Amino acid sequence: MLRRRRAPLLLAAGAGVALAASFAASPSADGRGAPSALHGVARSSRAMYTIGFVIVDYKYSLRGLAPGSADYRVKLSEVHLRSAKKLLKLCEVNRGFYVKAGQFVSSLRQVPKEYVSTLSCLQDQATPCKFQDIKIVIEQTFGKDLHDIFLDFDEHPIAAASIAQVHRGRLNNNQEVAVKVQYPGLERRMKLDIMTISLLSKSVSLIFPDYRFEKILLEFERTMSMELDFTKEASNSKRTASCFRKNNVVKVPRIFQELTTKEILTMEFCYGHKVDDLDFLRKANISPTKVAKALIELFGEMIFVHGFVHGDPHPGNILVSPQGQGRFSLVLLDHGIYKELDPKFRVDYCKLWKALILLDAQKILELGEQFGVGKYAKYFPLIFTGRTIDSKSALGTQISGEEKMRIKQDLSSLGMDDISSFMESLPPDFLVILRTDGLLRSILGNLGVPRHVRLLAYAKSAIYGLEKHSISESGSINHISLRVKTNISYFHLRTRVGLAGLLVQFNDCKHKVMDKLRWILWRISLGWYRPLM
């Protein structure tokens, strides 16, 4: 009862804090402080009302139902869907960082599917800012007239996101550039929005003690702070370009440092289409499988070898640029969100993938203890390879009906307290990995490529990541022998995954033959079949 009484008081106190923060954070010199503050209060109040509604819905809709029962699962799914729709509406109305928060949640594969499917539409949702406001930001930042800086500048943005929009321009030396401009007043609004979301998160955890998502919120706040400083994005871009300077397939746009500040980023303009645009790939005679392979090898190298990971690889941030005769380059955009992995975590994650490929259950559980997830380590194979830890099905193949049933029964016993406990127990680096991998798998699904493409690319990168670690520990003396061992180990893993791929093709052919035989037998039974002479 105490928790129930405290909830309204917490929300009321939150409204007061939001009001005070709005007035404190809003400028008054231009006479627009009060309207801006009222706008902030309206956004915060709207968020608190929505979260309050969601809390009440969960609390009373599930009352009296036994957790894990069939009725409980059906009702829980219904509440998930209603709540996700409420949150979607909140994000659409409040916009800005609420849209960003919705995008962040929808990219996590570990949240209920109702939230992922409902909030995923936010990935392509953004309303451009008026050009006059963008022009003012550019001119005030550089202290010059817009046309003294650019020979041409298109007033219509070529892309708009939740924190900035991009315009196409031309410098005085005829160099084509893309100019990313942050929306005015964004940092001020972010502080209030983060404060509101944090307060609501604490309120939910008080009412539902088993729902703890503080780490996710902290990770979201970290990524937002990074995205608001375009000088950091420029630095990330240069570092990534250096990591892949020998890779002819990867293209990172060149940064024009003299026209880059915290609010404005000027970069080389690159042509291309979204990485999962199948119609474009077909017209350009580019193989979707080759694109998928190049993409997953790029991110595999980032994660396992360099330990410097692009945290937002949605299709709009990765372009395919045709190079003629079926060749292409991958243009990597938006370097605002990056995560530098802890060296020990990177090595352990390499070991985890090696264990996943080799079906080494004992090693998986051992690494789970090192990651701090305890009993939840048994779900690593399910999360990353789609199989159980004791699976007998070949890697990369469809699991058996019996195994599907076991997975369904096992997952049905998990409550939101298990999911939140799992997410809270993960190291911060793991949250970035899960989000990035989720977005990549979505792209690969859109490209229609076999699942073993991803498994093999990650296996290869994990082995070379372990080689890098061994070399750094032993020096260059044993470099040749380490390279030989690495190649043998990779060949072993490649054979495993390759055989799985052949088995997939064999099963596909078998099913096609069986379907054809059934069709012929059915036609014969009806007396309609006439073999060709």
Coordinates of C-alpha atoms in Angstrom, one line a residue:
M1 CA 0.0 0.0 0.0
L2 CA 2.8 2.3 0.8
R3 CA 4.2 2.0 -2.7
R4 CA 0.8 2.7 -4.2
R5 CA 0.4 5.9 -2.1
R6 CA 4.0 7.1 -2.9
A7 CA 3.5 6.7 -6.7
P8 CA 1.1 9.7 -7.1
L9 CA 3.3 11.8 -4.8
L10 CA 6.4 10.9 -6.8
L11 CA 4.7 11.9 -10.1
A12 CA 3.4 15.2 -8.6
A13 CA 6.9 15.9 -7.2
G14 CA 8.3 15.1 -10.7
A15 CA 6.0 17.6 -12.3
G16 CA 7.3 20.3 -9.8
V17 CA 10.9 19.4 -10.6
A18 CA 10.2 19.5 -14.3
L19 CA 8.6 22.9 -13.9
A20 CA 11.5 24.3 -12.0
A21 CA 14.0 22.8 -14.4
S22 CA 12.1 24.3 -17.3
F23 CA 12.3 27.8 -16.0
A24 CA 15.9 27.3 -14.9
A25 CA 17.0 25.9 -18.2
S26 CA 15.1 28.3 -20.5
P27 CA 16.6 31.6 -21.7
S28 CA 14.8 34.7 -20.7
A29 CA 16.9 37.4 -22.4
D30 CA 14.9 37.1 -25.6
G31 CA 11.6 37.2 -23.8
R32 CA 10.8 33.6 -24.8
G33 CA 11.7 32.0 -21.5
A34 CA 8.1 31.6 -20.2
P35 CA 6.7 30.0 -23.4
S36 CA 9.7 27.7 -23.6
A37 CA 9.2 26.7 -20.0
L38 CA 5.5 26.0 -20.5
H39 CA 6.3 23.9 -23.5
G40 CA 8.8 21.9 -21.3
V41 CA 6.1 21.4 -18.6
A42 CA 3.6 20.2 -21.2
R43 CA 6.1 17.6 -22.5
S44 CA 6.9 16.4 -19.0
S45 CA 3.3 16.3 -17.9
R46 CA 2.3 14.4 -21.0
A47 CA 5.1 11.8 -20.3
M48 CA 4.1 11.4 -16.7
Y49 CA 0.4 10.9 -17.6
T50 CA 1.3 8.3 -20.2
I51 CA 3.7 6.4 -17.9
G52 CA 1.1 6.6 -15.1
F53 CA -1.5 5.1 -17.4
V54 CA 0.9 2.3 -18.4
I55 CA 1.7 1.5 -14.7
V56 CA -2.0 1.3 -13.8
D57 CA -2.7 -0.9 -16.9
Y58 CA 0.0 -3.4 -15.9
K59 CA -1.0 -3.4 -12.2
Y60 CA -4.7 -4.1 -12.6
S61 CA -4.9 -6.0 -15.9
L62 CA -2.6 -8.8 -14.5
R63 CA -4.1 -8.8 -11.0
G64 CA -5.1 -12.2 -9.8
L65 CA -3.5 -14.1 -12.7
A66 CA -0.8 -16.7 -12.0
P67 CA 2.5 -15.7 -13.6
G68 CA 3.4 -18.2 -16.4
S69 CA -0.2 -19.4 -16.9
A70 CA -1.8 -19.3 -20.4
D71 CA -4.3 -16.5 -19.3
Y72 CA -1.4 -14.5 -17.9
R73 CA 0.6 -14.7 -21.1
V74 CA -2.3 -13.7 -23.3
K75 CA -3.2 -10.8 -21.0
L76 CA 0.4 -9.7 -20.7
S77 CA 0.8 -9.6 -24.5
E78 CA -2.3 -7.4 -24.7
V79 CA -1.0 -5.0 -22.1
H80 CA 2.4 -4.9 -23.8
L81 CA 0.7 -3.9 -27.1
R82 CA -1.5 -1.2 -25.5
S83 CA 1.4 0.2 -23.6
A84 CA 3.6 0.3 -26.7
K85 CA 0.9 2.2 -28.6
K86 CA 0.6 4.7 -25.8
L87 CA 4.4 5.2 -25.8
L88 CA 4.4 5.5 -29.6
K89 CA 1.9 8.3 -29.4
L90 CA 3.9 10.0 -26.7
C91 CA 7.1 9.9 -28.8
E92 CA 5.2 11.2 -31.9
V93 CA 3.8 14.2 -29.9
N94 CA 6.8 15.1 -27.8
R95 CA 9.3 14.3 -30.6
G96 CA 13.0 15.1 -30.1
F97 CA 14.6 12.9 -27.6
Y98 CA 11.4 10.9 -27.0
V99 CA 11.7 9.7 -30.6
K100 CA 15.3 8.9 -29.9
A101 CA 14.4 6.9 -26.8
G102 CA 11.7 5.0 -28.7
Q103 CA 14.3 4.2 -31.4
F104 CA 16.7 3.0 -28.8
V105 CA 14.1 0.7 -27.2
S106 CA 12.9 -0.7 -30.5
S107 CA 16.5 -1.8 -31.4
L108 CA 16.8 -3.9 -28.3
R109 CA 15.9 -7.5 -29.1
Q110 CA 15.5 -8.3 -25.4
V111 CA 12.4 -6.2 -24.9
P112 CA 8.9 -7.7 -25.6
K113 CA 8.2 -8.1 -29.3
E114 CA 5.1 -5.9 -29.0
Y115 CA 7.3 -2.9 -28.1
V116 CA 9.8 -3.6 -30.9
S117 CA 7.2 -4.0 -33.6
T118 CA 5.2 -0.9 -32.5
L119 CA 8.1 1.5 -31.9
S120 CA 10.2 0.4 -34.9
C121 CA 8.3 2.9 -37.1
L122 CA 10.1 5.7 -35.3
Q123 CA 13.3 4.8 -37.1
D124 CA 12.2 6.7 -40.1
Q125 CA 10.3 9.5 -38.4
A126 CA 11.5 13.1 -38.2
T127 CA 10.1 16.5 -38.9
P128 CA 12.6 19.0 -40.5
C129 CA 13.3 22.3 -38.9
K130 CA 12.5 25.6 -40.8
F131 CA 15.4 26.6 -43.1
Q132 CA 15.5 30.1 -41.6
D133 CA 16.3 28.6 -38.1
I134 CA 19.1 26.5 -39.7
K135 CA 20.5 29.5 -41.5
I136 CA 20.7 31.4 -38.3
V137 CA 22.6 28.6 -36.5
I138 CA 25.2 28.5 -39.3
E139 CA 25.7 32.2 -39.6
Q140 CA 25.9 32.8 -35.8
T141 CA 28.3 29.9 -35.4
F142 CA 30.8 31.0 -38.1
G143 CA 30.1 34.8 -37.9
K144 CA 29.6 35.0 -41.7
D145 CA 26.8 35.2 -44.2
L146 CA 25.7 31.8 -45.5
H147 CA 26.7 32.6 -49.1
D148 CA 30.2 33.8 -48.0
I149 CA 30.7 30.2 -46.7
F150 CA 29.0 28.2 -49.4
L151 CA 28.8 28.7 -53.2
D152 CA 25.5 26.8 -53.2
F153 CA 23.3 25.7 -50.3
D154 CA 20.1 23.7 -50.8
E155 CA 17.3 25.0 -48.5
H156 CA 15.6 21.6 -48.6
P157 CA 17.2 19.0 -46.3
I158 CA 18.2 15.7 -47.8
A159 CA 17.8 13.9 -44.5
A160 CA 16.1 14.8 -41.1
A161 CA 16.6 13.0 -37.8
S162 CA 15.5 13.6 -34.3
I163 CA 18.5 15.9 -33.4
A164 CA 19.7 17.3 -36.6
Q165 CA 19.1 17.6 -40.4
V166 CA 21.4 17.4 -43.3
H167 CA 21.6 19.9 -46.3
R168 CA 23.6 19.5 -49.5
G169 CA 26.0 22.3 -50.3
R170 CA 28.9 23.3 -52.4
L171 CA 32.1 25.1 -51.2
N172 CA 33.8 27.9 -53.0
N173 CA 36.2 25.4 -54.6
N174 CA 33.3 23.4 -56.0
Q175 CA 33.6 20.6 -53.5
E176 CA 30.2 19.0 -52.8
V177 CA 29.5 18.7 -49.1
A178 CA 26.8 17.4 -46.7
V179 CA 26.2 19.8 -43.8
K180 CA 24.7 18.4 -40.7
V181 CA 23.1 21.1 -38.5
Q182 CA 21.8 20.5 -35.0
Y183 CA 18.3 21.8 -34.1
P184 CA 18.5 25.1 -32.1
G185 CA 17.9 24.8 -28.3
L186 CA 18.3 21.0 -28.4
E187 CA 20.8 20.6 -25.5
R188 CA 18.6 22.5 -23.2
R189 CA 15.5 20.3 -24.0
M190 CA 17.6 17.2 -23.6
K191 CA 18.5 17.9 -20.0
L192 CA 14.9 18.3 -19.1
D193 CA 13.8 15.2 -21.1
I194 CA 16.5 13.1 -19.5
M195 CA 15.5 14.3 -16.1
T196 CA 11.9 13.5 -16.7
I197 CA 12.6 10.0 -18.1
S198 CA 15.0 9.3 -15.2
L199 CA 12.4 10.3 -12.6
L200 CA 9.7 8.1 -14.4
S201 CA 12.1 5.2 -14.4
K202 CA 12.7 5.5 -10.7
S203 CA 9.0 5.7 -10.1
V204 CA 8.3 2.5 -12.1
S205 CA 11.1 0.7 -10.1
L206 CA 9.5 1.7 -6.8
I207 CA 6.1 0.5 -7.9
F208 CA 7.5 -2.6 -9.6
P209 CA 10.7 -3.5 -7.7
D210 CA 11.6 -6.2 -10.3
Y211 CA 11.6 -3.8 -13.2
R212 CA 15.1 -2.2 -13.2
F213 CA 16.4 -0.5 -16.3
E214 CA 18.8 2.0 -14.8
K215 CA 21.7 0.7 -16.9
I216 CA 19.7 1.1 -20.1
L217 CA 18.8 4.6 -19.2
L218 CA 22.4 5.5 -18.3
E219 CA 23.5 4.0 -21.7
F220 CA 20.8 6.1 -23.5
E221 CA 21.9 9.2 -21.7
R222 CA 25.6 8.5 -22.6
T223 CA 24.8 8.1 -26.3
M224 CA 22.7 11.2 -26.4
S225 CA 25.5 13.3 -24.8
M226 CA 27.9 11.9 -27.5
E227 CA 25.5 12.7 -30.3
L228 CA 25.1 16.3 -29.3
D229 CA 28.8 17.1 -29.8
F230 CA 29.6 17.0 -33.5
T231 CA 33.3 17.4 -32.8
K232 CA 33.3 14.0 -31.2
E233 CA 31.5 12.6 -34.2
A234 CA 34.2 14.1 -36.5
S235 CA 36.9 12.5 -34.3
N236 CA 35.0 9.1 -34.4
S237 CA 34.7 9.4 -38.2
K238 CA 38.5 10.0 -38.6
R239 CA 39.4 7.1 -36.3
T240 CA 37.1 4.7 -38.2
A241 CA 38.5 5.8 -41.5
S242 CA 42.0 5.1 -40.2
C243 CA 40.9 1.6 -39.0
F244 CA 39.6 0.7 -42.4
R245 CA 42.1 2.6 -44.6
K246 CA 43.2 -0.7 -46.3
N247 CA 39.7 -1.8 -46.9
N248 CA 38.6 -0.8 -50.4
V249 CA 35.0 -1.6 -49.8
V250 CA 34.5 0.7 -46.8
K251 CA 34.1 4.4 -47.4
V252 CA 34.0 7.0 -44.6
P253 CA 33.2 10.6 -45.8
R254 CA 36.1 13.1 -45.3
I255 CA 35.5 15.7 -42.6
F256 CA 36.1 19.4 -43.3
Q257 CA 37.5 20.4 -39.9
E258 CA 37.4 24.2 -40.5
L259 CA 33.7 24.0 -41.0
T260 CA 32.9 21.7 -38.1
T261 CA 31.9 22.8 -34.6
K262 CA 29.9 21.3 -31.7
E263 CA 26.6 22.1 -33.6
I264 CA 27.7 21.8 -37.2
L265 CA 29.4 19.0 -39.1
T266 CA 30.6 19.5 -42.7
M267 CA 31.7 16.4 -44.6
E268 CA 32.3 15.1 -48.1
F269 CA 29.0 14.3 -50.0
C270 CA 28.7 10.7 -50.9
Y271 CA 26.2 9.1 -53.3
G272 CA 24.4 5.9 -52.5
H273 CA 21.2 4.1 -51.6
K274 CA 20.1 2.5 -48.3
V275 CA 21.9 -0.8 -47.7
D276 CA 18.7 -2.8 -47.7
D277 CA 17.2 -1.3 -50.9
L278 CA 16.7 -4.5 -52.8
D279 CA 15.2 -2.8 -55.9
F280 CA 18.2 -0.6 -56.3
L281 CA 20.6 -3.5 -55.8
R282 CA 18.9 -5.5 -58.5
K283 CA 19.0 -2.6 -61.0
A284 CA 22.6 -2.0 -60.2
N285 CA 23.4 -5.7 -60.6
I286 CA 24.8 -5.9 -57.1
S287 CA 24.5 -9.1 -55.1
P288 CA 22.6 -8.7 -51.8
T289 CA 24.6 -11.6 -50.4
K290 CA 27.9 -9.9 -51.2
V291 CA 26.6 -6.6 -49.6
A292 CA 25.5 -8.5 -46.5
K293 CA 28.8 -10.3 -46.3
A294 CA 30.8 -7.0 -46.6
L295 CA 28.5 -5.3 -44.0
I296 CA 28.8 -8.1 -41.4
E297 CA 32.6 -8.4 -41.9
L298 CA 32.9 -4.6 -41.4
F299 CA 31.1 -4.7 -38.1
G300 CA 32.7 -8.0 -37.1
E301 CA 36.1 -6.3 -37.4
M302 CA 34.9 -3.3 -35.5
I303 CA 33.6 -5.4 -32.6
F304 CA 36.1 -8.2 -32.3
V305 CA 39.3 -6.7 -33.6
H306 CA 39.3 -2.9 -33.1
G307 CA 36.9 -2.8 -30.2
F308 CA 35.6 0.5 -31.5
V309 CA 32.0 0.1 -32.5
H310 CA 29.5 2.2 -34.4
G311 CA 26.4 2.1 -32.2
D312 CA 23.6 3.0 -34.7
P313 CA 23.9 0.9 -37.9
H314 CA 20.3 1.4 -39.2
P315 CA 19.8 1.3 -43.0
G316 CA 19.8 5.1 -43.3
N317 CA 23.4 5.3 -41.9
I318 CA 24.8 2.7 -44.4
L319 CA 24.7 3.4 -48.1
V320 CA 25.7 1.2 -51.0
S321 CA 27.5 3.2 -53.7
P322 CA 27.9 1.4 -57.1
Q323 CA 31.4 1.2 -58.5
G324 CA 30.4 -0.5 -61.8
Q325 CA 30.3 -4.2 -63.0
G326 CA 28.6 -5.3 -59.8
R327 CA 31.2 -3.8 -57.5
F328 CA 30.3 -1.4 -54.7
S329 CA 31.5 0.4 -51.7
L330 CA 29.7 0.7 -48.3
V331 CA 29.5 4.3 -47.2
L332 CA 29.3 4.5 -43.4
L333 CA 27.5 7.6 -42.1
D334 CA 26.6 9.1 -38.7
H335 CA 29.5 8.5 -36.4
G336 CA 27.9 10.2 -33.4
I337 CA 27.3 7.0 -31.3
Y338 CA 30.4 4.9 -30.7
K339 CA 31.5 2.6 -27.9
E340 CA 35.1 1.8 -27.1
L341 CA 35.0 -1.7 -25.7
D342 CA 36.9 -2.6 -22.6
P343 CA 39.9 -4.7 -23.7
K344 CA 39.1 -7.6 -21.4
F345 CA 35.4 -7.6 -22.5
R346 CA 36.5 -7.7 -26.2
V347 CA 38.7 -10.7 -25.6
D348 CA 36.0 -12.5 -23.6
Y349 CA 33.4 -11.7 -26.2
C350 CA 35.7 -13.3 -28.8
K351 CA 36.0 -16.4 -26.7
L352 CA 32.2 -16.5 -26.3
W353 CA 31.7 -16.5 -30.1
K354 CA 34.3 -19.3 -30.5
A355 CA 32.4 -21.3 -27.8
L356 CA 29.1 -20.6 -29.5
I357 CA 30.4 -21.9 -32.8
L358 CA 32.0 -25.0 -31.3
L359 CA 28.9 -25.7 -29.1
D360 CA 31.1 -25.6 -26.0
A361 CA 28.4 -25.3 -23.3
Q362 CA 30.8 -25.4 -20.4
K363 CA 32.8 -22.5 -21.8
I364 CA 29.7 -20.5 -22.4
L365 CA 28.5 -20.9 -18.8
E366 CA 32.0 -20.1 -17.6
L367 CA 32.1 -16.8 -19.6
G368 CA 28.6 -16.0 -18.4
E369 CA 30.0 -15.9 -14.9
Q370 CA 32.7 -13.6 -16.0
F371 CA 30.1 -11.3 -17.7
G372 CA 28.2 -11.4 -14.4
V373 CA 24.9 -12.8 -15.8
G374 CA 25.0 -16.1 -13.9
K375 CA 22.1 -18.4 -14.7
Y376 CA 21.1 -16.3 -17.7
A377 CA 24.3 -17.4 -19.6
K378 CA 22.4 -20.4 -21.0
Y379 CA 20.4 -17.9 -23.1
F380 CA 23.5 -16.7 -25.0
P381 CA 23.2 -19.3 -27.7
L382 CA 19.5 -18.5 -28.2
I383 CA 20.2 -14.8 -28.4
F384 CA 23.1 -15.0 -30.8
T385 CA 22.6 -18.2 -32.8
G386 CA 18.9 -19.0 -32.3
R387 CA 19.5 -22.4 -30.6
T388 CA 19.5 -23.7 -27.0
I389 CA 22.7 -24.4 -25.1
D390 CA 22.2 -28.1 -25.4
S391 CA 21.0 -28.0 -29.0
K392 CA 21.7 -31.0 -31.3
S393 CA 20.8 -29.2 -34.5
A394 CA 23.6 -28.2 -36.8
L395 CA 24.7 -24.6 -36.7
G396 CA 22.9 -22.3 -39.1
T397 CA 20.1 -24.8 -39.7
Q398 CA 16.4 -24.6 -38.6
I399 CA 15.9 -26.1 -35.2
S400 CA 13.7 -29.1 -34.7
G401 CA 10.0 -28.9 -33.7
E402 CA 10.9 -30.5 -30.3
E403 CA 13.5 -27.9 -29.6
K404 CA 11.1 -25.1 -30.6
M405 CA 8.7 -26.4 -28.1
R406 CA 11.3 -26.5 -25.4
I407 CA 12.4 -23.0 -26.1
K408 CA 8.7 -21.8 -26.0
Q409 CA 8.2 -23.5 -22.7
D410 CA 11.4 -22.1 -21.3
L411 CA 10.8 -18.5 -22.4
S412 CA 7.2 -18.6 -21.2
S413 CA 8.4 -19.1 -17.7
L414 CA 10.4 -15.9 -17.9
G415 CA 8.8 -12.7 -16.4
M416 CA 9.7 -9.1 -16.9
D417 CA 11.7 -9.4 -13.7
D418 CA 13.9 -11.9 -15.4
I419 CA 14.4 -9.7 -18.4
S420 CA 15.2 -6.6 -16.4
S421 CA 17.5 -8.6 -14.1
F422 CA 19.4 -10.0 -17.1
M423 CA 19.7 -6.5 -18.7
E424 CA 20.9 -5.0 -15.4
S425 CA 23.5 -7.7 -14.9
L426 CA 25.1 -7.2 -18.3
P427 CA 28.3 -5.1 -18.6
P428 CA 27.6 -1.7 -20.3
D429 CA 29.6 -2.9 -23.4
F430 CA 27.1 -5.8 -23.9
L431 CA 24.2 -3.4 -24.2
V432 CA 25.9 -1.7 -27.2
I433 CA 26.7 -5.1 -28.7
L434 CA 23.1 -6.4 -28.4
R435 CA 21.7 -3.2 -29.9
T436 CA 24.2 -3.2 -32.8
D437 CA 23.7 -6.9 -33.5
G438 CA 19.9 -6.5 -33.5
L439 CA 20.0 -3.7 -36.1
L440 CA 22.5 -5.7 -38.3
R441 CA 20.3 -8.8 -38.1
S442 CA 17.3 -6.8 -39.2
I443 CA 19.3 -5.5 -42.3
L444 CA 20.5 -9.1 -43.1
G445 CA 16.9 -10.3 -42.9
N446 CA 15.8 -7.5 -45.3
L447 CA 18.5 -8.6 -47.7
G448 CA 17.3 -12.2 -47.5
V449 CA 20.7 -13.8 -46.9
P450 CA 21.3 -17.2 -45.1
R451 CA 22.0 -17.0 -41.4
H452 CA 25.3 -18.7 -41.7
V453 CA 26.7 -15.6 -43.4
R454 CA 26.6 -13.7 -40.1
L455 CA 27.9 -16.7 -38.1
L456 CA 30.9 -17.2 -40.3
A457 CA 31.8 -13.5 -40.4
Y458 CA 31.6 -13.3 -36.7
A459 CA 33.6 -16.5 -36.2
K460 CA 36.4 -15.2 -38.5
S461 CA 36.5 -11.9 -36.7
A462 CA 36.5 -13.5 -33.2
I463 CA 39.5 -15.7 -34.2
Y464 CA 41.5 -12.7 -35.5
G465 CA 40.5 -10.7 -32.4
L466 CA 42.0 -13.5 -30.2
E467 CA 45.1 -13.5 -32.4
K468 CA 45.5 -9.7 -31.9
H469 CA 45.3 -10.3 -28.1
S470 CA 47.9 -13.1 -28.2
I471 CA 50.3 -11.0 -30.3
S472 CA 49.9 -8.0 -27.9
E473 CA 50.7 -10.3 -24.9
S474 CA 53.6 -12.2 -26.5
G475 CA 55.1 -9.6 -28.7
S476 CA 56.2 -10.2 -32.3
I477 CA 58.5 -13.2 -31.5
N478 CA 55.8 -15.8 -32.0
H479 CA 53.9 -13.8 -34.6
I480 CA 54.3 -16.4 -37.4
S481 CA 53.3 -19.4 -35.3
L482 CA 50.3 -17.5 -33.9
R483 CA 49.2 -16.7 -37.5
V484 CA 49.5 -20.4 -38.4
K485 CA 47.4 -21.4 -35.3
T486 CA 44.9 -18.7 -36.1
N487 CA 44.4 -19.9 -39.7
I488 CA 44.0 -23.5 -38.5
S489 CA 41.5 -22.4 -35.9
Y490 CA 39.6 -20.4 -38.4
F491 CA 39.6 -23.2 -40.9
H492 CA 38.1 -25.5 -38.2
L493 CA 35.3 -23.0 -37.5
R494 CA 34.8 -22.3 -41.2
T495 CA 34.4 -26.0 -41.8
R496 CA 31.8 -26.2 -39.1
V497 CA 29.8 -23.3 -40.4
G498 CA 30.3 -24.4 -44.1
L499 CA 29.0 -27.8 -43.4
A500 CA 26.0 -26.2 -41.7
G501 CA 25.4 -24.2 -44.8
L502 CA 25.6 -27.3 -47.0
L503 CA 23.2 -29.0 -44.7
V504 CA 20.8 -26.1 -45.1
Q505 CA 21.0 -26.3 -48.9
F506 CA 20.5 -30.1 -48.7
N507 CA 17.4 -29.7 -46.5
D508 CA 16.0 -27.1 -48.8
C509 CA 16.4 -29.4 -51.8
K510 CA 14.9 -32.3 -49.9
H511 CA 11.9 -30.3 -49.0
K512 CA 11.4 -29.1 -52.6
V513 CA 11.7 -32.7 -53.9
M514 CA 9.2 -34.0 -51.3
D515 CA 6.8 -31.2 -52.2
K516 CA 7.1 -32.0 -55.9
L517 CA 6.5 -35.7 -55.2
R518 CA 3.5 -35.0 -53.0
W519 CA 2.1 -32.8 -55.8
I520 CA 2.6 -35.6 -58.4
L521 CA 1.0 -38.2 -56.2
W522 CA -2.0 -35.9 -55.5
R523 CA -2.4 -35.4 -59.3
I524 CA -2.1 -39.2 -60.0
S525 CA -4.7 -39.9 -57.3
L526 CA -7.1 -37.6 -59.2
G527 CA -6.1 -39.1 -62.5
W528 CA -4.9 -35.7 -63.8
Y529 CA -1.2 -36.3 -64.1
R530 CA 0.3 -36.8 -67.6
P531 CA 4.1 -37.2 -67.7
L532 CA 5.9 -35.3 -70.4
M533 CA 7.0 -37.6 -73.3

